[in-house]
């Protein structure tokens, strides 16, 4: 019986691991103690625009400084200041808008 329980709980741990890896951006914000309302200032929730993100993330200049170490800087490019939503999504998989034309393989949008 004990052995069976152990097997079951190990299986649960690995399922949770898979969930964690698949967590979308909004859920990762919530894990850090933020609330739905931190992004969605109106209820029912509407899509969050760039100004809504910059309330906390301040400016493109600040973001560019954080991602300066890469070969390409997604926050400082010839496309200038795209909407955050061109790459980052709240509840679905992100995309790297640059890859419409380029193929930047060694950078991942969180
Ligand atoms: C109420 C404040 C707040 C708002 C609004 C907000 N964020 Fe964040 N965000 C944070 C905090 C706090 C962190 C964790 C510390 C950090 O990385 O700055 C974070 C982290 C992130 C990260 C790093 C994610 C990770 O898991 O490492 C990304 C990307 C991000 N935010 C994008 C966005 C986008 C896009 C929006 C708008 C849709 C947004 N944020 C709105 C507070 C906010
Ligand atoms: C062209 C696509 C693109 C756009 C547009 C974009 N980002 Fe990002 N963002 C990225 C990528 C790619 C990374 C990961 C960079 C890395 O791995 O160092 C990132 C990382 C971040 C991080 C985490 C930085 C860290 O220290 O690791 C935050 C916070 C963030 N973005 C917020 C924003 C916000 C807010 C906006 C809108 C004002 C925005 N981003 C617009 C592609 C984008
Ligand atoms: C980091 C900011 C952020 C947080 C936190 C967040 N969301 Fe969102 N939400 C978004 C963004 C951005 C969109 C636009 C669609 C997308 O990118 O997935 C969105 C879209 C939505 C929509 C669809 C609105 C429409 O009209 O298209 C609903 C519903 C929603 N969120 C509910 C929630 C709930 C419930 C929570 C708390 C568990 C939450 N959101 C937390 C950023 C956030
Ligand atoms: C609509 C198509 C398009 C998109 C989208 C695009 N680029 Fe470009 N990019 C170009 C073209 C065209 C050139 C000039 C030709 C070349 O050098 O490849 C270029 C050149 C560059 C260069 C200098 C040349 C090199 O390859 O070193 C960098 C760096 C760059 N882009 C980064 C980005 C980044 C970062 C993004 C996303 C934020 C992006 N681009 C999105 C079309 C695009």
Short mmCIF file of N, CA, C and O in Angstrom, two decimals, residues 14-92:
data_model
loop_
_atom_site.label_atom_id
_atom_site.label_comp_id
_atom_site.label_asym_id
_atom_site.label_seq_id
_atom_site.Cartn_x
_atom_site.Cartn_y
_atom_site.Cartn_z
N UNK A 14 5.30 14.94 -11.12
CA UNK A 14 5.76 15.20 -12.48
C UNK A 14 4.69 15.92 -13.31
O UNK A 14 5.01 16.72 -14.17
N UNK A 15 3.42 15.67 -13.01
CA UNK A 15 2.37 16.42 -13.71
C UNK A 15 2.48 17.90 -13.36
O UNK A 15 2.43 18.77 -14.20
N UNK A 16 2.71 18.18 -12.05
CA UNK A 16 2.83 19.58 -11.65
C UNK A 16 4.03 20.24 -12.32
O UNK A 16 3.98 21.39 -12.69
N UNK A 17 5.11 19.47 -12.46
CA UNK A 17 6.30 19.98 -13.14
C UNK A 17 5.97 20.42 -14.56
O UNK A 17 6.33 21.51 -14.98
N UNK A 18 5.21 19.60 -15.26
CA UNK A 18 4.84 19.92 -16.63
C UNK A 18 3.97 21.18 -16.67
O UNK A 18 4.15 22.05 -17.51
N UNK A 19 3.05 21.29 -15.70
CA UNK A 19 2.23 22.50 -15.66
C UNK A 19 3.10 23.73 -15.47
O UNK A 19 2.89 24.74 -16.11
N UNK A 20 4.04 23.63 -14.54
CA UNK A 20 4.87 24.80 -14.23
C UNK A 20 5.59 25.28 -15.49
O UNK A 20 5.63 26.47 -15.77
N UNK A 21 6.10 24.35 -16.27
CA UNK A 21 6.84 24.72 -17.48
C UNK A 21 5.91 25.38 -18.51
O UNK A 21 6.33 26.22 -19.28
N UNK A 22 4.62 25.00 -18.47
CA UNK A 22 3.67 25.51 -19.44
C UNK A 22 2.94 26.76 -18.96
O UNK A 22 2.09 27.28 -19.66
N UNK A 23 3.26 27.23 -17.78
CA UNK A 23 2.54 28.38 -17.21
C UNK A 23 2.66 29.58 -18.12
O UNK A 23 3.74 29.95 -18.56
N UNK A 24 1.54 30.21 -18.34
CA UNK A 24 1.53 31.40 -19.18
C UNK A 24 1.90 32.63 -18.35
O UNK A 24 1.88 32.61 -17.13
N UNK A 25 2.20 33.69 -19.05
CA UNK A 25 2.72 34.91 -18.41
C UNK A 25 1.81 35.41 -17.28
O UNK A 25 2.29 35.77 -16.20
N UNK A 26 0.50 35.44 -17.53
CA UNK A 26 -0.42 35.95 -16.51
C UNK A 26 -0.32 35.10 -15.24
O UNK A 26 -0.26 35.63 -14.13
N UNK A 27 -0.26 33.79 -15.40
CA UNK A 27 -0.18 32.90 -14.23
C UNK A 27 1.14 33.09 -13.50
O UNK A 27 1.19 32.99 -12.27
N UNK A 28 2.21 33.36 -14.24
CA UNK A 28 3.49 33.59 -13.56
C UNK A 28 3.46 34.90 -12.78
O UNK A 28 4.08 35.02 -11.74
N UNK A 29 2.72 35.89 -13.27
CA UNK A 29 2.54 37.12 -12.48
C UNK A 29 1.75 36.80 -11.19
O UNK A 29 2.10 37.28 -10.12
N UNK A 30 0.71 36.00 -11.33
CA UNK A 30 -0.12 35.67 -10.17
C UNK A 30 0.72 34.89 -9.14
O UNK A 30 0.62 35.13 -7.94
N UNK A 31 1.58 34.01 -9.63
CA UNK A 31 2.47 33.26 -8.72
C UNK A 31 3.38 34.18 -7.93
O UNK A 31 3.83 33.84 -6.85
N UNK A 32 3.68 35.34 -8.49
CA UNK A 32 4.55 36.28 -7.78
C UNK A 32 3.76 37.19 -6.87
O UNK A 32 4.26 38.21 -6.39
N UNK A 33 2.47 36.87 -6.68
CA UNK A 33 1.68 37.63 -5.72
C UNK A 33 0.80 38.71 -6.34
O UNK A 33 0.09 39.42 -5.64
N UNK A 34 0.86 38.84 -7.68
CA UNK A 34 -0.02 39.81 -8.30
C UNK A 34 -1.43 39.24 -8.43
O UNK A 34 -1.63 38.03 -8.29
N UNK A 35 -2.37 40.10 -8.71
CA UNK A 35 -3.75 39.66 -8.87
C UNK A 35 -4.19 39.88 -10.31
O UNK A 35 -3.53 40.61 -11.05
N UNK A 36 -5.31 39.26 -10.67
CA UNK A 36 -5.88 39.52 -12.00
C UNK A 36 -6.03 41.02 -12.18
O UNK A 36 -5.71 41.58 -13.22
N UNK A 37 -6.49 41.69 -11.12
CA UNK A 37 -6.76 43.13 -11.19
C UNK A 37 -5.49 43.97 -11.32
O UNK A 37 -5.57 45.16 -11.63
N UNK A 38 -4.31 43.37 -11.06
CA UNK A 38 -3.07 44.13 -11.24
C UNK A 38 -2.92 44.50 -12.70
O UNK A 38 -2.39 45.56 -13.04
N UNK A 39 -3.34 43.62 -13.60
CA UNK A 39 -3.29 43.91 -15.03
C UNK A 39 -4.64 44.38 -15.54
O UNK A 39 -4.71 45.27 -16.38
N UNK A 40 -5.69 43.73 -15.06
CA UNK A 40 -7.04 44.06 -15.55
C UNK A 40 -7.69 45.07 -14.62
O UNK A 40 -8.28 44.70 -13.61
N UNK A 41 -7.56 46.34 -14.96
CA UNK A 41 -8.07 47.38 -14.08
C UNK A 41 -9.58 47.56 -14.24
O UNK A 41 -10.18 48.28 -13.47
N UNK A 42 -10.15 46.92 -15.26
CA UNK A 42 -11.61 46.96 -15.39
C UNK A 42 -12.13 45.53 -15.36
O UNK A 42 -11.48 44.61 -15.83
N UNK A 43 -13.30 45.37 -14.78
CA UNK A 43 -13.96 44.07 -14.74
C UNK A 43 -15.29 44.20 -15.44
O UNK A 43 -16.00 45.17 -15.21
N UNK A 44 -15.71 43.23 -16.29
CA UNK A 44 -14.94 42.06 -16.68
C UNK A 44 -13.65 42.43 -17.41
O UNK A 44 -13.57 43.51 -18.00
N UNK A 45 -12.64 41.52 -17.39
CA UNK A 45 -11.33 41.82 -17.96
C UNK A 45 -11.39 42.09 -19.45
O UNK A 45 -12.12 41.44 -20.18
N UNK A 46 -10.60 43.08 -19.85
CA UNK A 46 -10.40 43.33 -21.28
C UNK A 46 -8.91 43.12 -21.56
O UNK A 46 -8.11 43.10 -20.63
N UNK A 47 -8.55 43.01 -22.82
CA UNK A 47 -7.14 42.87 -23.17
C UNK A 47 -6.35 44.03 -22.55
O UNK A 47 -6.87 45.11 -22.37
N UNK A 48 -5.09 43.76 -22.18
CA UNK A 48 -4.26 44.77 -21.51
C UNK A 48 -3.36 45.42 -22.55
O UNK A 48 -2.69 44.72 -23.31
N UNK A 49 -3.35 46.74 -22.60
CA UNK A 49 -2.52 47.39 -23.61
C UNK A 49 -1.13 47.72 -23.06
O UNK A 49 -0.83 47.49 -21.90
N UNK A 50 -0.30 48.27 -23.93
CA UNK A 50 1.09 48.57 -23.57
C UNK A 50 1.18 49.52 -22.37
O UNK A 50 2.00 49.30 -21.48
N UNK A 51 0.34 50.55 -22.34
CA UNK A 51 0.36 51.46 -21.19
C UNK A 51 0.08 50.71 -19.89
O UNK A 51 0.67 51.01 -18.85
N UNK A 52 -0.81 49.73 -19.98
CA UNK A 52 -1.12 48.92 -18.79
C UNK A 52 0.10 48.14 -18.31
O UNK A 52 0.31 47.98 -17.10
N UNK A 53 0.91 47.65 -19.23
CA UNK A 53 2.13 46.92 -18.85
C UNK A 53 3.18 47.90 -18.30
O UNK A 53 3.89 47.59 -17.33
N UNK A 54 3.26 49.07 -18.90
CA UNK A 54 4.32 50.03 -18.52
C UNK A 54 4.03 50.71 -17.18
O UNK A 54 4.93 51.32 -16.61
N UNK A 55 2.81 50.58 -16.67
CA UNK A 55 2.52 51.06 -15.32
C UNK A 55 3.53 50.45 -14.34
O UNK A 55 3.97 51.08 -13.40
N UNK A 56 3.85 49.20 -14.55
CA UNK A 56 4.83 48.53 -13.67
C UNK A 56 6.21 48.42 -14.32
O UNK A 56 7.22 48.52 -13.65
N UNK A 57 6.23 48.19 -15.62
CA UNK A 57 7.52 47.93 -16.28
C UNK A 57 8.17 49.21 -16.81
O UNK A 57 9.19 49.15 -17.48
N UNK A 58 7.56 50.34 -16.52
CA UNK A 58 8.12 51.69 -16.65
C UNK A 58 8.30 52.18 -18.09
O UNK A 58 7.57 53.05 -18.53
N UNK A 59 9.28 51.65 -18.83
CA UNK A 59 9.54 52.22 -20.15
C UNK A 59 10.32 51.23 -21.01
O UNK A 59 10.97 50.30 -20.50
N UNK A 60 10.29 51.48 -22.31
CA UNK A 60 11.08 50.66 -23.22
C UNK A 60 12.57 50.79 -22.92
O UNK A 60 13.33 49.82 -23.05
N UNK A 61 13.00 51.98 -22.50
CA UNK A 61 14.43 52.18 -22.18
C UNK A 61 14.84 51.25 -21.04
O UNK A 61 15.88 50.60 -21.11
N UNK A 62 14.02 51.21 -20.00
CA UNK A 62 14.33 50.34 -18.85
C UNK A 62 14.36 48.88 -19.27
O UNK A 62 15.23 48.12 -18.84
N UNK A 63 13.39 48.48 -20.09
CA UNK A 63 13.33 47.09 -20.53
C UNK A 63 14.54 46.76 -21.39
O UNK A 63 15.15 45.69 -21.25
N UNK A 64 14.90 47.69 -22.26
CA UNK A 64 16.04 47.46 -23.15
C UNK A 64 17.32 47.26 -22.34
O UNK A 64 18.15 46.42 -22.68
N UNK A 65 17.44 47.99 -21.23
CA UNK A 65 18.62 47.83 -20.39
C UNK A 65 18.66 46.43 -19.77
O UNK A 65 19.73 45.86 -19.58
N UNK A 66 17.50 45.88 -19.48
CA UNK A 66 17.45 44.54 -18.88
C UNK A 66 17.79 43.45 -19.88
O UNK A 66 18.23 42.37 -19.51
N UNK A 67 17.53 43.68 -21.16
CA UNK A 67 17.74 42.62 -22.16
C UNK A 67 18.87 42.99 -23.13
O UNK A 67 18.88 42.59 -24.29
N UNK A 68 19.82 43.71 -22.58
CA UNK A 68 20.93 44.23 -23.36
C UNK A 68 22.00 43.18 -23.65
O UNK A 68 22.83 43.34 -24.55
N UNK A 69 21.98 42.10 -22.87
CA UNK A 69 23.06 41.12 -22.95
C UNK A 69 22.92 40.20 -24.16
O UNK A 69 23.84 39.47 -24.50
N UNK A 70 21.77 40.23 -24.83
CA UNK A 70 21.54 39.31 -25.94
C UNK A 70 22.21 39.79 -27.23
O UNK A 70 22.56 40.95 -27.35
N UNK A 71 22.34 38.89 -28.21
CA UNK A 71 22.83 39.29 -29.53
C UNK A 71 21.89 40.32 -30.14
O UNK A 71 22.31 41.29 -30.75
N UNK A 72 20.59 40.06 -29.98
CA UNK A 72 19.62 41.05 -30.41
C UNK A 72 18.88 41.52 -29.18
O UNK A 72 18.69 40.76 -28.24
N UNK A 73 18.47 42.77 -29.19
CA UNK A 73 17.69 43.28 -28.06
C UNK A 73 16.24 43.45 -28.51
O UNK A 73 15.94 44.34 -29.31
N UNK A 74 15.35 42.59 -27.99
CA UNK A 74 13.96 42.65 -28.46
C UNK A 74 13.27 43.96 -28.10
O UNK A 74 12.26 44.30 -28.68
N UNK A 75 13.83 44.67 -27.11
CA UNK A 75 13.21 45.92 -26.67
C UNK A 75 13.91 47.16 -27.24
O UNK A 75 13.66 48.27 -26.81
N UNK A 76 14.84 46.93 -28.16
CA UNK A 76 15.53 48.06 -28.80
C UNK A 76 15.95 47.63 -30.20
O UNK A 76 17.04 47.11 -30.40
N UNK A 77 15.06 47.83 -31.16
CA UNK A 77 15.34 47.34 -32.51
C UNK A 77 14.86 48.35 -33.53
O UNK A 77 14.26 49.37 -33.18
N UNK A 78 15.09 48.04 -34.79
CA UNK A 78 14.65 48.96 -35.85
C UNK A 78 13.14 49.03 -35.98
O UNK A 78 12.62 49.87 -36.70
N UNK A 79 12.42 48.15 -35.28
CA UNK A 79 10.96 48.26 -35.28
C UNK A 79 10.48 49.26 -34.24
O UNK A 79 9.30 49.55 -34.15
N UNK A 80 11.41 49.78 -33.44
CA UNK A 80 11.08 50.71 -32.36
C UNK A 80 10.07 50.10 -31.41
O UNK A 80 10.07 48.90 -31.20
N UNK A 81 9.22 50.92 -30.84
CA UNK A 81 8.43 50.43 -29.72
C UNK A 81 7.13 49.76 -30.16
O UNK A 81 6.09 50.39 -30.24
N UNK A 82 7.21 48.48 -30.38
CA UNK A 82 6.03 47.69 -30.69
C UNK A 82 5.13 47.60 -29.46
O UNK A 82 5.59 47.82 -28.34
N UNK A 83 3.90 47.22 -29.65
CA UNK A 83 3.07 46.88 -28.50
C UNK A 83 3.65 45.63 -27.83
O UNK A 83 4.11 44.72 -28.51
N UNK A 84 3.57 45.59 -26.53
CA UNK A 84 4.05 44.41 -25.79
C UNK A 84 3.38 43.16 -26.34
O UNK A 84 4.00 42.10 -26.48
N UNK A 85 2.10 43.30 -26.68
CA UNK A 85 1.31 42.16 -27.15
C UNK A 85 1.72 41.64 -28.52
O UNK A 85 1.22 40.60 -28.95
N UNK A 86 2.64 42.32 -29.20
CA UNK A 86 3.16 41.77 -30.45
C UNK A 86 3.97 40.50 -30.15
O UNK A 86 4.11 39.63 -31.01
N UNK A 87 4.51 40.40 -28.94
CA UNK A 87 5.31 39.23 -28.55
C UNK A 87 4.75 38.54 -27.30
O UNK A 87 4.52 37.35 -27.29
N UNK A 88 4.56 39.31 -26.23
CA UNK A 88 4.11 38.73 -24.96
C UNK A 88 2.59 38.57 -24.96
O UNK A 88 1.87 39.49 -25.34
N UNK A 89 2.11 37.44 -24.52
CA UNK A 89 0.68 37.22 -24.37
C UNK A 89 0.35 36.87 -22.93
O UNK A 89 1.17 36.25 -22.25
N UNK A 90 -0.82 37.26 -22.49
CA UNK A 90 -1.20 36.99 -21.11
C UNK A 90 -1.50 35.53 -20.87
O UNK A 90 -1.02 34.93 -19.91
N UNK A 91 -2.31 34.95 -21.74
CA UNK A 91 -2.87 33.63 -21.45
C UNK A 91 -2.66 32.63 -22.56
O UNK A 91 -3.30 31.59 -22.61
N UNK A 92 -1.82 32.95 -23.51
CA UNK A 92 -1.49 31.98 -24.55
C UNK A 92 -0.01 32.08 -24.88
O UNK A 92 0.68 32.99 -24.38
#
